[in-house]
C-alpha atoms as an extended CHARMM CRD file, in Angstrom:
* protein
*
       181  EXT
         1         1  MET       CA             61.8420000000       16.4880000000       67.8670000000  PROA      1               0.0000000000
         2         2  SER       CA             58.4960000000       17.6230000000       66.4880000000  PROA      2               0.0000000000
         3         3  ARG       CA             57.9310000000       18.1360000000       62.7760000000  PROA      3               0.0000000000
         4         4  THR       CA             57.7640000000       21.8990000000       63.2400000000  PROA      4               0.0000000000
         5         5  SER       CA             61.0260000000       21.8800000000       65.2150000000  PROA      5               0.0000000000
         6         6  HSD       CA             62.6260000000       19.8850000000       62.4140000000  PROA      6               0.0000000000
         7         7  ILE       CA             61.4210000000       22.4260000000       59.8460000000  PROA      7               0.0000000000
         8         8  CYS       CA             62.9280000000       25.2630000000       61.9180000000  PROA      8               0.0000000000
         9         9  LEU       CA             66.1970000000       23.3140000000       62.1410000000  PROA      9               0.0000000000
        10        10  MET       CA             66.2150000000       22.8280000000       58.3680000000  PROA      10              0.0000000000
        11        11  ALA       CA             65.5790000000       26.5370000000       57.7940000000  PROA      11              0.0000000000
        12        12  THR       CA             68.4690000000       27.4130000000       60.1180000000  PROA      12              0.0000000000
        13        13  TYR       CA             70.6920000000       24.8740000000       58.3450000000  PROA      13              0.0000000000
        14        14  ASN       CA             69.6760000000       26.3270000000       54.9830000000  PROA      14              0.0000000000
        15        15  GLU       CA             70.6020000000       29.8430000000       56.1110000000  PROA      15              0.0000000000
        16        16  TRP       CA             73.9150000000       28.6880000000       57.6350000000  PROA      16              0.0000000000
        17        17  MET       CA             74.9470000000       26.7050000000       54.5750000000  PROA      17              0.0000000000
        18        18  ASN       CA             73.9840000000       29.4400000000       52.1460000000  PROA      18              0.0000000000
        19        19  ALA       CA             76.0790000000       31.9460000000       54.1110000000  PROA      19              0.0000000000
        20        20  LYS       CA             79.0690000000       29.5800000000       53.9190000000  PROA      20              0.0000000000
        21        21  ILE       CA             78.6030000000       28.8850000000       50.2080000000  PROA      21              0.0000000000
        22        22  TYR       CA             78.1640000000       32.5270000000       49.2620000000  PROA      22              0.0000000000
        23        23  GLU       CA             81.1890000000       33.5620000000       51.3040000000  PROA      23              0.0000000000
        24        24  ALA       CA             83.2420000000       30.9380000000       49.4670000000  PROA      24              0.0000000000
        25        25  ALA       CA             81.7870000000       31.8870000000       46.0840000000  PROA      25              0.0000000000
        26        26  ARG       CA             82.6540000000       35.5590000000       46.6060000000  PROA      26              0.0000000000
        27        27  SER       CA             86.3330000000       34.5220000000       46.6860000000  PROA      27              0.0000000000
        28        28  LEU       CA             86.0630000000       33.7590000000       42.9610000000  PROA      28              0.0000000000
        29        29  SER       CA             85.8260000000       36.3050000000       40.1490000000  PROA      29              0.0000000000
        30        30  ASP       CA             82.5710000000       36.8750000000       38.2650000000  PROA      30              0.0000000000
        31        31  GLU       CA             84.1940000000       35.1430000000       35.2960000000  PROA      31              0.0000000000
        32        32  GLU       CA             85.0920000000       32.0400000000       37.3440000000  PROA      32              0.0000000000
        33        33  LEU       CA             81.5790000000       31.9060000000       38.8020000000  PROA      33              0.0000000000
        34        34  SER       CA             80.0820000000       32.0180000000       35.3090000000  PROA      34              0.0000000000
        35        35  VAL       CA             82.2880000000       29.3200000000       33.7290000000  PROA      35              0.0000000000
        36        36  ASP       CA             80.2030000000       26.4440000000       32.3670000000  PROA      36              0.0000000000
        37        37  ARG       CA             81.3310000000       23.5650000000       34.5600000000  PROA      37              0.0000000000
        38        38  LYS       CA             78.9240000000       21.0530000000       32.9660000000  PROA      38              0.0000000000
        39        39  ALA       CA             76.6590000000       20.9780000000       36.0210000000  PROA      39              0.0000000000
        40        40  PHE       CA             72.8540000000       20.7100000000       35.7380000000  PROA      40              0.0000000000
        41        41  PHE       CA             72.6510000000       24.5000000000       35.6080000000  PROA      41              0.0000000000
        42        42  GLY       CA             76.0390000000       25.0880000000       34.0130000000  PROA      42              0.0000000000
        43        43  SER       CA             77.9980000000       27.3180000000       36.3050000000  PROA      43              0.0000000000
        44        44  ILE       CA             78.2520000000       28.0260000000       40.0190000000  PROA      44              0.0000000000
        45        45  LEU       CA             76.2840000000       31.2290000000       39.4220000000  PROA      45              0.0000000000
        46        46  GLY       CA             73.6990000000       29.3360000000       37.3610000000  PROA      46              0.0000000000
        47        47  THR       CA             73.2190000000       26.7490000000       40.1010000000  PROA      47              0.0000000000
        48        48  LEU       CA             72.9080000000       29.3990000000       42.8180000000  PROA      48              0.0000000000
        49        49  ASN       CA             70.3470000000       31.2290000000       40.6630000000  PROA      49              0.0000000000
        50        50  HSD       CA             68.4370000000       27.9610000000       40.2430000000  PROA      50              0.0000000000
        51        51  LEU       CA             68.2400000000       27.5630000000       44.0080000000  PROA      51              0.0000000000
        52        52  VAL       CA             66.7880000000       31.0540000000       44.3660000000  PROA      52              0.0000000000
        53        53  ALA       CA             64.3330000000       30.3600000000       41.5400000000  PROA      53              0.0000000000
        54        54  GLY       CA             63.2640000000       27.0280000000       43.0130000000  PROA      54              0.0000000000
        55        55  ASP       CA             62.8790000000       28.4720000000       46.4980000000  PROA      55              0.0000000000
        56        56  THR       CA             60.8070000000       31.3460000000       45.1210000000  PROA      56              0.0000000000
        57        57  VAL       CA             58.4840000000       29.0370000000       43.1750000000  PROA      57              0.0000000000
        58        58  TRP       CA             57.8920000000       26.8030000000       46.2040000000  PROA      58              0.0000000000
        59        59  LEU       CA             57.4580000000       29.6890000000       48.6450000000  PROA      59              0.0000000000
        60        60  LYS       CA             54.8710000000       31.2680000000       46.3360000000  PROA      60              0.0000000000
        61        61  ARG       CA             53.0120000000       27.9510000000       46.3780000000  PROA      61              0.0000000000
        62        62  PHE       CA             53.3180000000       27.6770000000       50.1600000000  PROA      62              0.0000000000
        63        63  ALA       CA             51.8470000000       31.1850000000       50.4510000000  PROA      63              0.0000000000
        64        64  LYS       CA             48.5590000000       29.7150000000       49.1610000000  PROA      64              0.0000000000
        65        65  HSD       CA             48.2240000000       27.5330000000       52.2740000000  PROA      65              0.0000000000
        66        66  PRO       CA             45.0580000000       28.4570000000       54.2220000000  PROA      66              0.0000000000
        67        67  ALA       CA             47.2720000000       29.3980000000       57.2050000000  PROA      67              0.0000000000
        68        68  ASN       CA             48.0470000000       32.5880000000       55.2430000000  PROA      68              0.0000000000
        69        69  TYR       CA             51.6620000000       32.9050000000       56.3950000000  PROA      69              0.0000000000
        70        70  LEU       CA             52.4740000000       36.5950000000       56.8610000000  PROA      70              0.0000000000
        71        71  ALA       CA             56.1950000000       35.9020000000       56.4330000000  PROA      71              0.0000000000
        72        72  LEU       CA             55.5170000000       34.8880000000       52.8190000000  PROA      72              0.0000000000
        73        73  GLU       CA             53.7540000000       38.1220000000       51.8330000000  PROA      73              0.0000000000
        74        74  PRO       CA             57.0060000000       39.6990000000       50.5150000000  PROA      74              0.0000000000
        75        75  ILE       CA             57.6190000000       36.5750000000       48.3960000000  PROA      75              0.0000000000
        76        76  GLN       CA             54.1820000000       36.9350000000       46.8000000000  PROA      76              0.0000000000
        77        77  GLN       CA             55.2400000000       40.3790000000       45.5760000000  PROA      77              0.0000000000
        78        78  LEU       CA             58.0950000000       38.9300000000       43.5110000000  PROA      78              0.0000000000
        79        79  PRO       CA             57.4610000000       38.5190000000       39.7850000000  PROA      79              0.0000000000
        80        80  ALA       CA             56.4040000000       35.0940000000       38.5140000000  PROA      80              0.0000000000
        81        81  LEU       CA             59.2890000000       33.0830000000       37.1180000000  PROA      81              0.0000000000
        82        82  LYS       CA             59.3250000000       31.7380000000       33.5880000000  PROA      82              0.0000000000
        83        83  SER       CA             61.7370000000       28.8600000000       34.1960000000  PROA      83              0.0000000000
        84        84  LEU       CA             63.9270000000       27.2540000000       36.8300000000  PROA      84              0.0000000000
        85        85  ASP       CA             67.0970000000       27.9580000000       34.8620000000  PROA      85              0.0000000000
        86        86  GLN       CA             66.3620000000       31.6730000000       34.6220000000  PROA      86              0.0000000000
        87        87  LEU       CA             69.3820000000       33.8380000000       35.4420000000  PROA      87              0.0000000000
        88        88  LEU       CA             67.7710000000       36.1370000000       37.9910000000  PROA      88              0.0000000000
        89        89  PHE       CA             71.0090000000       37.8570000000       39.0160000000  PROA      89              0.0000000000
        90        90  SER       CA             74.1010000000       38.1940000000       36.8330000000  PROA      90              0.0000000000
        91        91  ASN       CA             76.5920000000       38.7060000000       39.6610000000  PROA      91              0.0000000000
        92        92  ILE       CA             77.2700000000       37.1840000000       43.0490000000  PROA      92              0.0000000000
        93        93  ARG       CA             76.8880000000       40.4450000000       44.9750000000  PROA      93              0.0000000000
        94        94  GLU       CA             73.2520000000       41.0290000000       43.9480000000  PROA      94              0.0000000000
        95        95  LEU       CA             72.4300000000       37.3290000000       44.1740000000  PROA      95              0.0000000000
        96        96  SER       CA             73.9960000000       37.1410000000       47.6410000000  PROA      96              0.0000000000
        97        97  ALA       CA             71.9790000000       40.0980000000       48.9420000000  PROA      97              0.0000000000
        98        98  HSD       CA             68.7780000000       38.5330000000       47.6330000000  PROA      98              0.0000000000
        99        99  ARG       CA             69.7210000000       35.1510000000       49.1140000000  PROA      99              0.0000000000
       100       100  VAL       CA             70.1780000000       36.7020000000       52.5810000000  PROA      100             0.0000000000
       101       101  TRP       CA             66.7470000000       38.3550000000       52.2920000000  PROA      101             0.0000000000
       102       102  LEU       CA             65.1560000000       35.1330000000       51.0620000000  PROA      102             0.0000000000
       103       103  ASP       CA             66.7220000000       33.0740000000       53.8620000000  PROA      103             0.0000000000
       104       104  GLN       CA             65.4690000000       35.5260000000       56.4830000000  PROA      104             0.0000000000
       105       105  ASN       CA             61.9630000000       35.0800000000       55.0810000000  PROA      105             0.0000000000
       106       106  ILE       CA             62.3460000000       31.2830000000       55.1010000000  PROA      106             0.0000000000
       107       107  VAL       CA             63.4550000000       31.2550000000       58.7520000000  PROA      107             0.0000000000
       108       108  GLU       CA             60.6050000000       33.5590000000       59.7880000000  PROA      108             0.0000000000
       109       109  TRP       CA             58.0650000000       31.4700000000       57.8300000000  PROA      109             0.0000000000
       110       110  SER       CA             59.3880000000       28.1770000000       59.2210000000  PROA      110             0.0000000000
       111       111  CYS       CA             58.9200000000       29.4390000000       62.7810000000  PROA      111             0.0000000000
       112       112  SER       CA             55.3090000000       30.3820000000       62.0360000000  PROA      112             0.0000000000
       113       113  ILE       CA             54.2000000000       26.9180000000       60.8850000000  PROA      113             0.0000000000
       114       114  ALA       CA             51.8140000000       25.1510000000       63.2570000000  PROA      114             0.0000000000
       115       115  GLU       CA             51.8630000000       21.3710000000       63.5950000000  PROA      115             0.0000000000
       116       116  SER       CA             48.2750000000       21.2100000000       62.3250000000  PROA      116             0.0000000000
       117       117  ASP       CA             49.2690000000       23.0540000000       59.1210000000  PROA      117             0.0000000000
       118       118  LEU       CA             51.4590000000       20.1510000000       58.0710000000  PROA      118             0.0000000000
       119       119  ASP       CA             48.6340000000       17.6890000000       57.4110000000  PROA      119             0.0000000000
       120       120  HSD       CA             46.9730000000       19.9540000000       54.8340000000  PROA      120             0.0000000000
       121       121  THR       CA             46.8200000000       18.9510000000       51.1640000000  PROA      121             0.0000000000
       122       122  LEU       CA             48.2750000000       21.7980000000       49.1250000000  PROA      122             0.0000000000
       123       123  HSD       CA             46.7250000000       22.4240000000       45.7100000000  PROA      123             0.0000000000
       124       124  TYR       CA             49.0880000000       24.0310000000       43.1840000000  PROA      124             0.0000000000
       125       125  SER       CA             50.1550000000       23.8310000000       39.5540000000  PROA      125             0.0000000000
       126       126  SER       CA             53.5390000000       22.8680000000       38.1710000000  PROA      126             0.0000000000
       127       127  MET       CA             55.4940000000       25.3400000000       36.0630000000  PROA      127             0.0000000000
       128       128  LYS       CA             53.9170000000       23.5970000000       33.0550000000  PROA      128             0.0000000000
       129       129  GLY       CA             50.4430000000       24.2700000000       34.4400000000  PROA      129             0.0000000000
       130       130  ILE       CA             49.7550000000       20.7000000000       35.5620000000  PROA      130             0.0000000000
       131       131  PRO       CA             47.5660000000       20.6570000000       38.7050000000  PROA      131             0.0000000000
       132       132  ALA       CA             48.8740000000       18.8120000000       41.7520000000  PROA      132             0.0000000000
       133       133  ASP       CA             47.6160000000       17.9470000000       45.2190000000  PROA      133             0.0000000000
       134       134  ARG       CA             50.3020000000       16.9710000000       47.7180000000  PROA      134             0.0000000000
       135       135  ASN       CA             50.7690000000       16.6880000000       51.4690000000  PROA      135             0.0000000000
       136       136  PHE       CA             52.1400000000       20.0080000000       52.7360000000  PROA      136             0.0000000000
       137       137  TYR       CA             54.6650000000       18.4330000000       55.0990000000  PROA      137             0.0000000000
       138       138  GLY       CA             56.0280000000       16.2750000000       52.2840000000  PROA      138             0.0000000000
       139       139  LEU       CA             56.3790000000       19.3610000000       50.0810000000  PROA      139             0.0000000000
       140       140  VAL       CA             58.2130000000       21.2700000000       52.8120000000  PROA      140             0.0000000000
       141       141  MET       CA             60.6240000000       18.3350000000       53.1820000000  PROA      141             0.0000000000
       142       142  HSD       CA             61.1050000000       18.3370000000       49.3850000000  PROA      142             0.0000000000
       143       143  PHE       CA             61.8090000000       22.0880000000       49.5400000000  PROA      143             0.0000000000
       144       144  PHE       CA             64.6830000000       21.6010000000       51.9780000000  PROA      144             0.0000000000
       145       145  ASN       CA             65.9530000000       18.4360000000       50.2720000000  PROA      145             0.0000000000
       146       146  HSD       CA             66.0990000000       20.2770000000       46.9300000000  PROA      146             0.0000000000
       147       147  GLN       CA             68.2610000000       22.9620000000       48.5130000000  PROA      147             0.0000000000
       148       148  THR       CA             70.6200000000       20.3830000000       50.0050000000  PROA      148             0.0000000000
       149       149  HSD       CA             70.8850000000       18.5330000000       46.6900000000  PROA      149             0.0000000000
       150       150  HSD       CA             71.9380000000       21.5720000000       44.6800000000  PROA      150             0.0000000000
       151       151  ARG       CA             74.1540000000       23.0200000000       47.4330000000  PROA      151             0.0000000000
       152       152  GLY       CA             76.0080000000       19.6950000000       47.2840000000  PROA      152             0.0000000000
       153       153  GLN       CA             76.5910000000       20.3500000000       43.6010000000  PROA      153             0.0000000000
       154       154  VAL       CA             77.8110000000       23.8660000000       44.3510000000  PROA      154             0.0000000000
       155       155  THR       CA             80.2440000000       22.6350000000       47.0060000000  PROA      155             0.0000000000
       156       156  THR       CA             81.6540000000       20.1930000000       44.4460000000  PROA      156             0.0000000000
       157       157  LEU       CA             81.9830000000       22.9380000000       41.8330000000  PROA      157             0.0000000000
       158       158  LEU       CA             83.6700000000       25.2140000000       44.3650000000  PROA      158             0.0000000000
       159       159  SER       CA             86.0270000000       22.4080000000       45.3690000000  PROA      159             0.0000000000
       160       160  GLN       CA             86.9230000000       21.8540000000       41.7170000000  PROA      160             0.0000000000
       161       161  ALA       CA             87.6950000000       25.5840000000       41.5270000000  PROA      161             0.0000000000
       162       162  GLY       CA             90.0370000000       25.2380000000       44.5280000000  PROA      162             0.0000000000
       163       163  VAL       CA             87.6870000000       26.6450000000       47.1860000000  PROA      163             0.0000000000
       164       164  ASP       CA             86.9810000000       24.6530000000       50.3620000000  PROA      164             0.0000000000
       165       165  ILE       CA             83.8730000000       25.7240000000       52.2900000000  PROA      165             0.0000000000
       166       166  GLY       CA             84.5760000000       23.6050000000       55.3550000000  PROA      166             0.0000000000
       167       167  ASP       CA             82.0540000000       21.6150000000       57.3810000000  PROA      167             0.0000000000
       168       168  THR       CA             78.6860000000       21.1590000000       55.6820000000  PROA      168             0.0000000000
       169       169  ASP       CA             77.0560000000       18.5650000000       57.9080000000  PROA      169             0.0000000000
       170       170  LEU       CA             73.6590000000       19.1790000000       59.4710000000  PROA      170             0.0000000000
       171       171  VAL       CA             74.8840000000       17.4150000000       62.6110000000  PROA      171             0.0000000000
       172       172  ALA       CA             76.8080000000       20.6020000000       63.4490000000  PROA      172             0.0000000000
       173       173  LEU       CA             73.4550000000       22.2900000000       64.1880000000  PROA      173             0.0000000000
       174       174  ILE       CA             71.5520000000       19.4610000000       65.8560000000  PROA      174             0.0000000000
       175       175  PRO       CA             71.2280000000       20.3040000000       69.5560000000  PROA      175             0.0000000000
       176       176  SER       CA             72.8870000000       17.9800000000       72.0200000000  PROA      176             0.0000000000
       177       177  LYS       CA             70.7470000000       16.4080000000       74.6860000000  PROA      177             0.0000000000
       178       178  SER       CA             72.2210000000       15.0570000000       77.8470000000  PROA      178             0.0000000000
       179       179  CYS       CA             70.3420000000       12.6440000000       80.0010000000  PROA      179             0.0000000000
       180       180  THR       CA             70.1870000000       13.3100000000       83.6850000000  PROA      180             0.0000000000
       181       181  LYS       CA             68.8160000000       10.5410000000       85.8260000000  PROA      181             0.0000000000
């Protein structure tokens, strides 16, 4: 599997998992979603907001790649974020609608990445204004790993609230290959 194929797979996995998590989260009341469960970002809603914030920050950085990804133009129009724990949406319905839109943009962007784009060094600044220069492919892998990390926290929080989201393994989306000789 090429690096670009892997990125497309990760974008599809991201979209699939987010749909499952949001469907499960919508089974809880707004109050239950906002309960401080002592997670990194407090509540289920806080953690889901963090994922949207983190994705937005990274996608805005990725939009500065010289490849000039058209799929990221709508992301560039979003307001700059002040922090990664910012509560962007106060209810699951609005957050869910934004998540669907964001995931569609991520899938479209992932399919537009060329193999040669991945070896570029991306120049950006941290949220604290500290300049950084990192390998683009490594940053894209971090982007998807960050999502998986915090979705794992959300699945635990949902489980503790009595909600089972079912299968979460990437292997469910990895294509099978059969050998014919």
